[in-house]
Coordinates of C-alpha atoms and ligand atoms in Angstrom, one line a residue:
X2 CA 2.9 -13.5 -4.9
X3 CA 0.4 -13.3 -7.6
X4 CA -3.4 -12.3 -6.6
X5 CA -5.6 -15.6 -6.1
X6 CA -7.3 -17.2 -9.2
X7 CA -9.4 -19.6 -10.3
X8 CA -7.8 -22.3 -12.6
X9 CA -10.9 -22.1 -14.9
X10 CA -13.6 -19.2 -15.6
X11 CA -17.1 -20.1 -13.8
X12 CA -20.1 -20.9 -15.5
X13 CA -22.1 -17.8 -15.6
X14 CA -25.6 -16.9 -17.3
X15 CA -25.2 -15.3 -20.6
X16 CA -28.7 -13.6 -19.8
X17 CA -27.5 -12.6 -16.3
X18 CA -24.4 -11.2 -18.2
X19 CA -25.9 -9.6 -21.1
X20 CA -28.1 -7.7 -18.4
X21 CA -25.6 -6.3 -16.2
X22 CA -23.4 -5.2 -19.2
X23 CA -26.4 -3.1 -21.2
X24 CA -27.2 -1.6 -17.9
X25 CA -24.3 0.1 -16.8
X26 CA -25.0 3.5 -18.9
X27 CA -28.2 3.8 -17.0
X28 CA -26.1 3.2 -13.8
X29 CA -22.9 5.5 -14.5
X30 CA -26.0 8.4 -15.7
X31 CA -27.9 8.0 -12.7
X32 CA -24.7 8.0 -10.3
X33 CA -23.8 11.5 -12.0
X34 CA -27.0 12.5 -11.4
X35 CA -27.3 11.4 -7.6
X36 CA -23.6 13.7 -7.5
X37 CA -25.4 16.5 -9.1
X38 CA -28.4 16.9 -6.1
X39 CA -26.5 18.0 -3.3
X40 CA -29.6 18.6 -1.5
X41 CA -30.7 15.3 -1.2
X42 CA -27.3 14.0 -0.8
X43 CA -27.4 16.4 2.0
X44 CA -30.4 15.1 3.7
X45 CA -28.3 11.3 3.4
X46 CA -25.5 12.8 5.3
X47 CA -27.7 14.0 7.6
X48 CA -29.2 10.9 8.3
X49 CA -25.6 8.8 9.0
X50 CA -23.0 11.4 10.0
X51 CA -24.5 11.3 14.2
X52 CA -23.1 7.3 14.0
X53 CA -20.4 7.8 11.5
X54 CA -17.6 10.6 11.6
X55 CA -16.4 9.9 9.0
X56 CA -18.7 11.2 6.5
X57 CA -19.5 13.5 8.3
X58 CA -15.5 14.9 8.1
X59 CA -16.3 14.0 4.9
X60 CA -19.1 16.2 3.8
X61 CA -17.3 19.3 6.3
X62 CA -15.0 19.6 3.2
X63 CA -17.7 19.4 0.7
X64 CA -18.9 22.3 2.6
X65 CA -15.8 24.7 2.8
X66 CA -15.1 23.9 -0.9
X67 CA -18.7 25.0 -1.4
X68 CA -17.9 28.3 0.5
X69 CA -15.0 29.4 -1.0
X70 CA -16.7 28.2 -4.8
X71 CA -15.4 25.3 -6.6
X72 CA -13.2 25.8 -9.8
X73 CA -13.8 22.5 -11.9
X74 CA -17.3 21.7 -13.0
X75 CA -16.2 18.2 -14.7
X76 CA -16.2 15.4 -13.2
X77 CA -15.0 11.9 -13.5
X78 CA -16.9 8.5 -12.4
X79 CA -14.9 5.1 -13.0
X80 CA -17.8 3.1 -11.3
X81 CA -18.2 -0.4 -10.6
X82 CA -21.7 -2.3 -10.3
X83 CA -21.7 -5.2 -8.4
X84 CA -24.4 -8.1 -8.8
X85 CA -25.0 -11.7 -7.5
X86 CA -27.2 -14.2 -9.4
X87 CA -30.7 -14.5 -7.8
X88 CA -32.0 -17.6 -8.3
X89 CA -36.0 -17.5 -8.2
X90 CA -37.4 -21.1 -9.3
X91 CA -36.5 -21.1 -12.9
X92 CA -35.7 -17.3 -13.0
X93 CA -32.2 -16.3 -12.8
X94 CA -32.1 -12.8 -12.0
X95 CA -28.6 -10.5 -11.0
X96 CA -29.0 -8.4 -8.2
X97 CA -27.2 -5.7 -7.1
X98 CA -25.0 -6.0 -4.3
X99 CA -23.3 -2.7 -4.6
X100 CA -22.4 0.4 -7.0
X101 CA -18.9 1.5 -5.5
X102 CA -18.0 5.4 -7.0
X103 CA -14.1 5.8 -5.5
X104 CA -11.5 3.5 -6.2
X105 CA -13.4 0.7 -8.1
X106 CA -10.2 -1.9 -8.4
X107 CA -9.3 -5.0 -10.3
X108 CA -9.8 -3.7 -14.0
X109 CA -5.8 -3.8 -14.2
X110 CA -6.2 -7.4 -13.2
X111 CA -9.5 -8.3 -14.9
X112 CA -8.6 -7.8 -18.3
X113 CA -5.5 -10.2 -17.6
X114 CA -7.6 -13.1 -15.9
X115 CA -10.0 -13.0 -18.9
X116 CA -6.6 -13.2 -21.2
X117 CA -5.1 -15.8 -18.9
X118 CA -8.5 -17.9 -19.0
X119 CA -8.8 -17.7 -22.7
X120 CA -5.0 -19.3 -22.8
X121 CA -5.4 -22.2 -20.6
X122 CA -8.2 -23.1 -23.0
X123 CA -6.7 -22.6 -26.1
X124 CA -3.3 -24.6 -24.8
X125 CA -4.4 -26.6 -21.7
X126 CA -7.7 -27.6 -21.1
X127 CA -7.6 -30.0 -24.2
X128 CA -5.1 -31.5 -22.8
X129 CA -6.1 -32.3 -19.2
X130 CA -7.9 -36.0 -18.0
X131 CA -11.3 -34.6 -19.1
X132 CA -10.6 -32.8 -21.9
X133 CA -12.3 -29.6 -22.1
X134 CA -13.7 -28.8 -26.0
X135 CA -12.9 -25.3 -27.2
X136 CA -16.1 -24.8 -28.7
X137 CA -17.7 -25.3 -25.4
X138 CA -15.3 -22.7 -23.8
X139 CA -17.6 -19.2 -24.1
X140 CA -15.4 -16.4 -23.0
X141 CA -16.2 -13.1 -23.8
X142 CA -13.4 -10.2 -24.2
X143 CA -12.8 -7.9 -21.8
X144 CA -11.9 -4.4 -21.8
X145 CA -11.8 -3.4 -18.2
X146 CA -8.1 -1.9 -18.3
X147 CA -8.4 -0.1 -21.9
X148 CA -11.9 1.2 -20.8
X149 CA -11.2 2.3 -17.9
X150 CA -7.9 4.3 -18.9
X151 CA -10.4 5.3 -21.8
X152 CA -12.4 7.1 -18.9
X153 CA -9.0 8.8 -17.5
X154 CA -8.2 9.7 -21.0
X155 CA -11.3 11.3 -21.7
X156 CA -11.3 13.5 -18.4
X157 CA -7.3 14.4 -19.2
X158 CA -8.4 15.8 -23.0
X159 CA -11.7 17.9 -21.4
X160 CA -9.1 19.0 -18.9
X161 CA -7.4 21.1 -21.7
X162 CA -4.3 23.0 -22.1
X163 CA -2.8 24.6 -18.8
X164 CA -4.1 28.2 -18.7
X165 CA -0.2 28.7 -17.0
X166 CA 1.9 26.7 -20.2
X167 CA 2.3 24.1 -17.6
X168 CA 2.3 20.2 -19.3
X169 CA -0.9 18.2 -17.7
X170 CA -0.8 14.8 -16.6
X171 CA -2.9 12.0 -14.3
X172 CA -1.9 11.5 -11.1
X173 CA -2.8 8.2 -9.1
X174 CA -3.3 8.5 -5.6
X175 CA -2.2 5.7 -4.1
X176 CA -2.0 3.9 -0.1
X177 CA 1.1 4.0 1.4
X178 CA 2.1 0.0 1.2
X179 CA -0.1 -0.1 -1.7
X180 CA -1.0 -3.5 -2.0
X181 CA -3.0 -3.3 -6.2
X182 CA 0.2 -1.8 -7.0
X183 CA 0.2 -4.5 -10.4
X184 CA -3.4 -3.8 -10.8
X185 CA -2.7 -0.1 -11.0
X186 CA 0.1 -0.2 -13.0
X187 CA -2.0 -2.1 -16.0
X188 CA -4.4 0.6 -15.9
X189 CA -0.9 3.2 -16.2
X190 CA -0.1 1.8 -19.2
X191 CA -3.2 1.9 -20.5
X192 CA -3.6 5.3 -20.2
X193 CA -0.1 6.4 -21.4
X194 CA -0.5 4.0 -24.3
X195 CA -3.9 5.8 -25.6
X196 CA -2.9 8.5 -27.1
X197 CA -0.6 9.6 -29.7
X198 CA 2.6 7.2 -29.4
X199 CA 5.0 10.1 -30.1
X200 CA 3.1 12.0 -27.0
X201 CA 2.3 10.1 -24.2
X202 CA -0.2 10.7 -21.4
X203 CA 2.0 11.7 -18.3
X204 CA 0.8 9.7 -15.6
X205 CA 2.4 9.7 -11.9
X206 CA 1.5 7.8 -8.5
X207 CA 1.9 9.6 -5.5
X208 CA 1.1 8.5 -1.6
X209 CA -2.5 9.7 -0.7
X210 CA 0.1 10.8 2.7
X211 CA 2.6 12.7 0.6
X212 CA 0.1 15.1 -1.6
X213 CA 1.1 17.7 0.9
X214 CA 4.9 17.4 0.3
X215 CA 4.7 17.0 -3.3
X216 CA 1.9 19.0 -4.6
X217 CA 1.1 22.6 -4.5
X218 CA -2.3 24.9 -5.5
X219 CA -2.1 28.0 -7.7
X220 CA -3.5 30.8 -6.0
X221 CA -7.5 31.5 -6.8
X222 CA -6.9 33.7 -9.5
X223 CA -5.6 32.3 -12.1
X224 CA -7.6 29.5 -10.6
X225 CA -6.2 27.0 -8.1
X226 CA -4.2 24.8 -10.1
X227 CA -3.0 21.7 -8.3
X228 CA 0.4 21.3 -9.5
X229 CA 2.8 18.1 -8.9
X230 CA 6.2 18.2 -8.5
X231 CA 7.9 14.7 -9.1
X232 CA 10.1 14.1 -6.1
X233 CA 13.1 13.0 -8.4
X234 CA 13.4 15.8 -10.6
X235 CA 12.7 19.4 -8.8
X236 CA 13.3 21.0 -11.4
X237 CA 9.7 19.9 -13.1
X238 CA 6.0 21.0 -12.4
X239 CA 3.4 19.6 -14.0
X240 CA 0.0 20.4 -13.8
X241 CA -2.5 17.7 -12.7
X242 CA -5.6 17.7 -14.6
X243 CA -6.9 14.1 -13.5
X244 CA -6.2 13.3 -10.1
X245 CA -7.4 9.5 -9.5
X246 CA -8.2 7.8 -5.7
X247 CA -7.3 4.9 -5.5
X248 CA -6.8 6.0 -1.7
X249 CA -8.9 8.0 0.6
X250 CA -12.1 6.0 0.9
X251 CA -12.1 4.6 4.7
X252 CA -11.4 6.1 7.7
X253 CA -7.5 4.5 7.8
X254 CA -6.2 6.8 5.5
X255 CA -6.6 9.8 7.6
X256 CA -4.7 8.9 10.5
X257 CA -4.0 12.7 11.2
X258 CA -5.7 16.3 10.1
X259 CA -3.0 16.8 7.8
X260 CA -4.5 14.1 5.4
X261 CA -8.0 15.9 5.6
X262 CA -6.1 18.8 4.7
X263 CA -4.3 16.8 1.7
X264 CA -8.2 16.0 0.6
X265 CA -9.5 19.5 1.0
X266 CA -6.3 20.7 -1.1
X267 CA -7.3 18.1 -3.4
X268 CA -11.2 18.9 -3.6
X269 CA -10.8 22.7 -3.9
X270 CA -8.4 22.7 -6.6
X271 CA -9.1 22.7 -10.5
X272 CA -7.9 19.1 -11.2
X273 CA -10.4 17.1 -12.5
X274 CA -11.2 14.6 -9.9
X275 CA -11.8 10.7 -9.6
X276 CA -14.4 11.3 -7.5
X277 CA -15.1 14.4 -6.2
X278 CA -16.9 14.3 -2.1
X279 CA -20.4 14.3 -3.7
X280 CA -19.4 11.7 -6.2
X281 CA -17.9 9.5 -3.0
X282 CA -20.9 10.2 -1.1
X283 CA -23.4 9.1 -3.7
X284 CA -21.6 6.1 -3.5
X285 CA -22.8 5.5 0.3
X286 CA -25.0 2.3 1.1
X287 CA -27.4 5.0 2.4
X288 CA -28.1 5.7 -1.4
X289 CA -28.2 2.5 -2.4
X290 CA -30.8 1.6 0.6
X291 CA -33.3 4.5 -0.7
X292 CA -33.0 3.7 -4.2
X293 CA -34.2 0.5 -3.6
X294 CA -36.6 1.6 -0.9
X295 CA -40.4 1.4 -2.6
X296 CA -42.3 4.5 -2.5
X297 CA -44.5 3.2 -0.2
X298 CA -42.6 3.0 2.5
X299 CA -39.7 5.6 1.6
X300 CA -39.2 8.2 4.4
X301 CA -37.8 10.1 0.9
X302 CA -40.2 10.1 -1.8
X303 CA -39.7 8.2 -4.4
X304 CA -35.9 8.4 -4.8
X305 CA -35.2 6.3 -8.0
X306 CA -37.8 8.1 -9.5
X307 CA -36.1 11.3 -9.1
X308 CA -33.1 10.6 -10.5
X309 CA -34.7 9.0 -13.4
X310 CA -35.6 10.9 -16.6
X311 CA -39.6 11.2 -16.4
X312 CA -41.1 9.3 -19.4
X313 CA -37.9 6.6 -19.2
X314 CA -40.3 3.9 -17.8
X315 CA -37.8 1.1 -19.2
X316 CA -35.0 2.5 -17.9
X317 CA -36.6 2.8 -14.6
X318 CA -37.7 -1.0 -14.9
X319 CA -34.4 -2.0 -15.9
X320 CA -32.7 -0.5 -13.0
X321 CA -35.7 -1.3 -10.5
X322 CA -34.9 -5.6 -11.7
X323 CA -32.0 -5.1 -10.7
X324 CA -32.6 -4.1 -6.7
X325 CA -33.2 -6.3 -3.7
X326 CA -35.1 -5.5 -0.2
X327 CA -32.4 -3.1 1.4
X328 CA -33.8 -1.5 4.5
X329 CA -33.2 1.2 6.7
X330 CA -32.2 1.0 10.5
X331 CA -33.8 4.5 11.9
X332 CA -36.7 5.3 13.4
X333 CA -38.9 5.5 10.9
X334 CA -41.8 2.4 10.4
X335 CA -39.6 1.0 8.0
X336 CA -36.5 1.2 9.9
X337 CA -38.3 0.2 12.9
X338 CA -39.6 -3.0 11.0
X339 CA -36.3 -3.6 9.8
X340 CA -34.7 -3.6 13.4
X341 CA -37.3 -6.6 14.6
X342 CA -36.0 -8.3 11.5
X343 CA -32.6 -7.9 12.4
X344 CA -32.7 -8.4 16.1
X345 CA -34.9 -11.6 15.5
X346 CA -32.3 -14.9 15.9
X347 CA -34.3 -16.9 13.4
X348 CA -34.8 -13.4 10.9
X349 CA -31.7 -12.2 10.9
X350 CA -29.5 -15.6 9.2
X351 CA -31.4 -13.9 5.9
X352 CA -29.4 -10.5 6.0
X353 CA -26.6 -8.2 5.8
X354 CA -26.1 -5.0 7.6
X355 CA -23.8 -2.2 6.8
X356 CA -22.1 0.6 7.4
X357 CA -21.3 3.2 5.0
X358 CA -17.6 1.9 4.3
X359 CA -15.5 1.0 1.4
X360 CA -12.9 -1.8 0.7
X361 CA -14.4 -5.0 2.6
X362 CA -14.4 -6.5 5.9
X363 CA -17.2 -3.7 7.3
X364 CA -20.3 -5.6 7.0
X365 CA -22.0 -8.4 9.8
X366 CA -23.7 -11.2 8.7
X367 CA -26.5 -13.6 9.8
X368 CA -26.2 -14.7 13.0
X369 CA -23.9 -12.0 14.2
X370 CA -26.5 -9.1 13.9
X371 CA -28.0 -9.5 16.6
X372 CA -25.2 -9.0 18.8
X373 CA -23.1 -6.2 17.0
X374 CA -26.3 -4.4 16.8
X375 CA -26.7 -4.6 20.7
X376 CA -22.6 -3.4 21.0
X377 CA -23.6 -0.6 18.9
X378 CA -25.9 2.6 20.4
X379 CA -29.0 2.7 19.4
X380 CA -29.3 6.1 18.4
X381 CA -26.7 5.0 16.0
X382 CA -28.3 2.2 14.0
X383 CA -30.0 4.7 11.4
X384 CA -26.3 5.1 10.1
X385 CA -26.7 0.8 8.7
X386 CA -28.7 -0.8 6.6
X387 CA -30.3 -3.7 6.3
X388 CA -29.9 -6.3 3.3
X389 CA -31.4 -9.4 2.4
X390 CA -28.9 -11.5 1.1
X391 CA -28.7 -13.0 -2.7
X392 CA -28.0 -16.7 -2.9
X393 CA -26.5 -17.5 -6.0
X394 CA -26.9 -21.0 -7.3
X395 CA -24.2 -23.7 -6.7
X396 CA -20.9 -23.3 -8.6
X397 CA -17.8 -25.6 -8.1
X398 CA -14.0 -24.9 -9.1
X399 CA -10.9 -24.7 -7.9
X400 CA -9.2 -22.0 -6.4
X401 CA -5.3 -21.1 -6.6
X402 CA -3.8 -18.9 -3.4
X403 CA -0.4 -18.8 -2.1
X404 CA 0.8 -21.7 -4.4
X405 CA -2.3 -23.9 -3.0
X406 CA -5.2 -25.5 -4.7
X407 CA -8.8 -25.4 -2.9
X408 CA -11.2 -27.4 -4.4
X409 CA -15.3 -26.7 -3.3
X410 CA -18.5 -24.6 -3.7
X411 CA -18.0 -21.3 -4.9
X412 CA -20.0 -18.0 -4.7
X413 CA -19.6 -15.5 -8.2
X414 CA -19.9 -11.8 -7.9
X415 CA -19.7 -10.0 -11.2
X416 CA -18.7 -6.8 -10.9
X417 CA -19.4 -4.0 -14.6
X418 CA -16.9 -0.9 -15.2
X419 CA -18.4 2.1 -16.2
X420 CA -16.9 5.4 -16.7
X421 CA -18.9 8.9 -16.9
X422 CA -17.5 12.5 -17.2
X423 CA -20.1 15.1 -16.8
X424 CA -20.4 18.7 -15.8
X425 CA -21.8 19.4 -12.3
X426 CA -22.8 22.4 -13.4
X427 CA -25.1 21.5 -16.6
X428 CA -25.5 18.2 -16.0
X429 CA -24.0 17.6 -19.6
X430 CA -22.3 14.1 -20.2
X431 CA -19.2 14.0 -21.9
X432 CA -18.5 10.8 -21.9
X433 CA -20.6 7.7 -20.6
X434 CA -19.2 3.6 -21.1
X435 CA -19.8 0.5 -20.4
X436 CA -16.1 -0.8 -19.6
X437 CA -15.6 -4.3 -19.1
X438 CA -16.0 -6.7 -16.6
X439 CA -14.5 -8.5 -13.1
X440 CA -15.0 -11.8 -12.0
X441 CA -14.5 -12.2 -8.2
X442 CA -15.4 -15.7 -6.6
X443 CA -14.8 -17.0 -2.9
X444 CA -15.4 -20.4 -1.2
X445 CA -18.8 -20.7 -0.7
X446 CA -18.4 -20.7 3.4
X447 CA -16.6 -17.1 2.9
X448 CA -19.8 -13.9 3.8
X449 CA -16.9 -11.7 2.2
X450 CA -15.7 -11.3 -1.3
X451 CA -12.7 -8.9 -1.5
X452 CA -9.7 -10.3 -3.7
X453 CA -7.7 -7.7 -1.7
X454 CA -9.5 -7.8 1.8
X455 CA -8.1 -11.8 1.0
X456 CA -11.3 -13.4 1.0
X457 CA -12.2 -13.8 -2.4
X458 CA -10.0 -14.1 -5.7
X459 CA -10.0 -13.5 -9.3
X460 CA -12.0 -15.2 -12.5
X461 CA -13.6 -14.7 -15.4
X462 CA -17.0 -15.6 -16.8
X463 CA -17.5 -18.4 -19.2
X464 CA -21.1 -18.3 -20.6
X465 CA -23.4 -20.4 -20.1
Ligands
ADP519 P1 -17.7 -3.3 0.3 O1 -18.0 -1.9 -0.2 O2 -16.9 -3.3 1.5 O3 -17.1 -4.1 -0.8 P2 -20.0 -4.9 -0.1 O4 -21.4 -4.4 0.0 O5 -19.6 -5.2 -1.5 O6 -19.1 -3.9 0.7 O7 -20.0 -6.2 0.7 C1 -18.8 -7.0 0.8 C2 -19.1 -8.5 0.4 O8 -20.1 -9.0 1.1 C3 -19.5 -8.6 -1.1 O9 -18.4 -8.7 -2.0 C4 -20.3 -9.9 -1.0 O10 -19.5 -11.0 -1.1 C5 -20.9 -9.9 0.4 N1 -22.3 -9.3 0.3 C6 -22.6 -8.0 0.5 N2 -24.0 -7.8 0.3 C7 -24.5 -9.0 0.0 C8 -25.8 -9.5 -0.2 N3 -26.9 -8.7 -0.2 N4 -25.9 -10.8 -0.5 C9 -24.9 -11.7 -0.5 N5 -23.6 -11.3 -0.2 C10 -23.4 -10.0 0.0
MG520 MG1 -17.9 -4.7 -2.6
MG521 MG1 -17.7 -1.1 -2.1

């Protein structure tokens, strides 16, 4: 069964578009740098781990790796910032929704929707009842596989050669009954096919729940080198110098402490990886809340302004434009404000709340706040946030899933790649993108948007 799709690309604001894209270098730079401060990522843990095991388990192996040293100063972001378009009288605005920093999906499929989009109106739109011009059709290319292989690429070269003459390769951590299996595999290609024809990138896909049985670290000295040994050839080892989550972000993929183990054998060896803890962490709604928090009323002082370069007041502006009022639920006067709001029947239909979890189907919404709020310990609200939610204006198409057509309202959310390799230890980047775009659109009645969580579906933007 193919992934949902719209049958033509929504209208979308070129300005809105134009934005999002020329933005995402400050993004992927000021993600590295949030990874680099594990101080004040520190204080963020601290603030959610009492409601949410998870990160805490989380940040435990930060901590051991810490201990023992790390042996890999590069690391490797392929991010994804998410935006709706705010609507403000004439003003059309984007607004973030989220920045997600392990196992941004869809640019496999992306690249292919925009490709699929751009056919129908080369061969079939002219021909339909109301013809569609060409000229009027304003589709812009889209990179999202070759950039983000690009990124992998990149990380695999800084890698280097294998201090123990092993050959290197990428490996793909994937979930068992991996469901973006086709998105994946476009994103495989992509990385084999960009280097030298005659020399291949070795890339692999391996279980998140088999790294224990098929991989194995070199001891400290000569320097913990995770190496993978294909299951249907024992005789090789290669040498993983990229390993890539696509796995590992929620709480379901470590049903037992053998899969912590699997991630602590992954974070303390010298592969490269797609994200590190920090980098994961970074990517908590926490962050996102006291980014967008004004000083004014920030528990944390100033936090965007920290990770900012001083004297980089546009930047700052541009990434500033991009925020709406997120919230915290603690007990500080904000947080406590932000609980009225969200206990309040009538105040609450204007917001979000949310955990610190990945891959849809997490958050509450409007009306239901109230009530999942009182289900939920107070002493462990400070580990949501609060969001206002962005209305987008009005868009109708038509929707193909599971060989049906749904006709209605639908609700945009454009999502821009970007891909960063920095040192943790300088803070040098080695390489920072923009890489392409996604499309995702549900029926306007939908609160979630997840092509793979099954509530939204795939598109591309045609500019308007
Ligand atoms: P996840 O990390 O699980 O994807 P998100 O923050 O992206 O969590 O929320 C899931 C979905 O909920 C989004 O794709 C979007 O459709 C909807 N959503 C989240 N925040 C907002 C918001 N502030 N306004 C409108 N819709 C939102
Ligand atoms: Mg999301
Ligand atoms: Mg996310």
């Amino acid at each position: 069964m193919s992934a949902p799709v719209t049958l033509f690309p929504s209208p979308f604001p070129k300005s809105c578009f134009q934005e999002a894209k020329a933005i995402q270098t400050k993004y992927n730079e000021l993600y590295a740098r949030i990874s680099q401060d594990e101080e004040y990522l520190s204080g963020l843990v601290q603030e959610v781990a009492s409601g949410d095991e998870f990160i805490a388990e989380l940040w435990k192996i930060h901590l051991r790796v810490k201990e023992e040293g790390y042996v890999q100063n590069l690391a490797l972001g392929l991010f994804r910032s998410d935006y709706m378009v705010h609507q403000d009288g004439d003003n059309l605005q984007i607004k973030q929704v989220e920045f997600n920093t392990i196992a941004s999906s869809f640019g496999g499929l992306s690249a292919q929707t925009s490709l699929l989009h751009q056919h129908l109106a080369r061969v079939e739109y002219p021909l339909l009842k109301d013809p569609v011009p060409r000229s009027s059709v304003n589709l812009p290319a889209n990179n999202s596989a070759e950039g983000l292989a690009a990124g992998l690429a990149a990380a695999f070269r800084a890698y280097g050669k294998s201090a123990l003459g092993n050959q290197t390769c990428v490996l793909f951590l994937t979930q068992d009954g991996e469901r973006n299996i086709f998105d994946q595999r476009h994103l495989e290609y992509a990385v084999q096919s960009s280097s030298d024809p005659d020399h291949p990138i070795p890339v692999f896909r391996l279980p998140f729940s088999q790294i224990l049985t098929h991989t194995t670290l070199a001891p400290s000295s000569p320097g913990r080198q995770l190496l993978y040994h294909p299951p249907h050839n024992p005789a090789l080892t290669f040498e993983v110098a990229v390993a890539y989550l696509r796995a590992g972000y929620g709480p379901s993929d470590y049903p037992s402490p053998a899969a912590w183990e699997a991630r602590h054998q992954l974070e303390r060896s010298a592969a490269i990886k797609c994200p590190t803890i920090l980098t994961q962490l970074a990517g908590m709604k926490k962050v996102q809340q006291v980014l967008a928090t004004p000083e004014a009323v920030s528990s944390t002082p100033s936090a965007l302004r920290r990770f900012v370069a001083a004297g980089d007041e546009a930047g700052y502006a541009a990434l500033w434009r991009t925020f709406t009022n997120i919230y915290p639920l603690d007990t500080t006067a904000a947080g406590q404000a932000a609980r009225r709001l969200a206990t309040d029947a009538q105040a609450c239909l204007r917001y979000v709340v949310k955990p610190q979890r990945e891959g849809g189907g997490n958050n509450f919404y409007r009306a239901a706040i109230p009530k999942q709020l009182g289900a939920t310990p107070e002493e462990h609200w400070g580990s949501y946030i609060l969001m206002e939610l962005i209305t987008p204006p009005p868009v109708v198409n038509t929707i193909l899933r599971n060989g049906k057509l749904e006709h209605g309202g639908v609700i945009c959310e454009l999502g821009v790649y970007g891909t960063c390799l920095w040192d943790q230890g300088t803070g040098a980047l080695l390489h920072n993108e923009e890489s392409g775009y996604l499309l995702r659109t549900k029926g306007d009645q939908s609160e979630e948007g997840g092509v793979a969580a099954g509530f939204g579906c795939m598109d591309s933007c045609r500019l308007v």
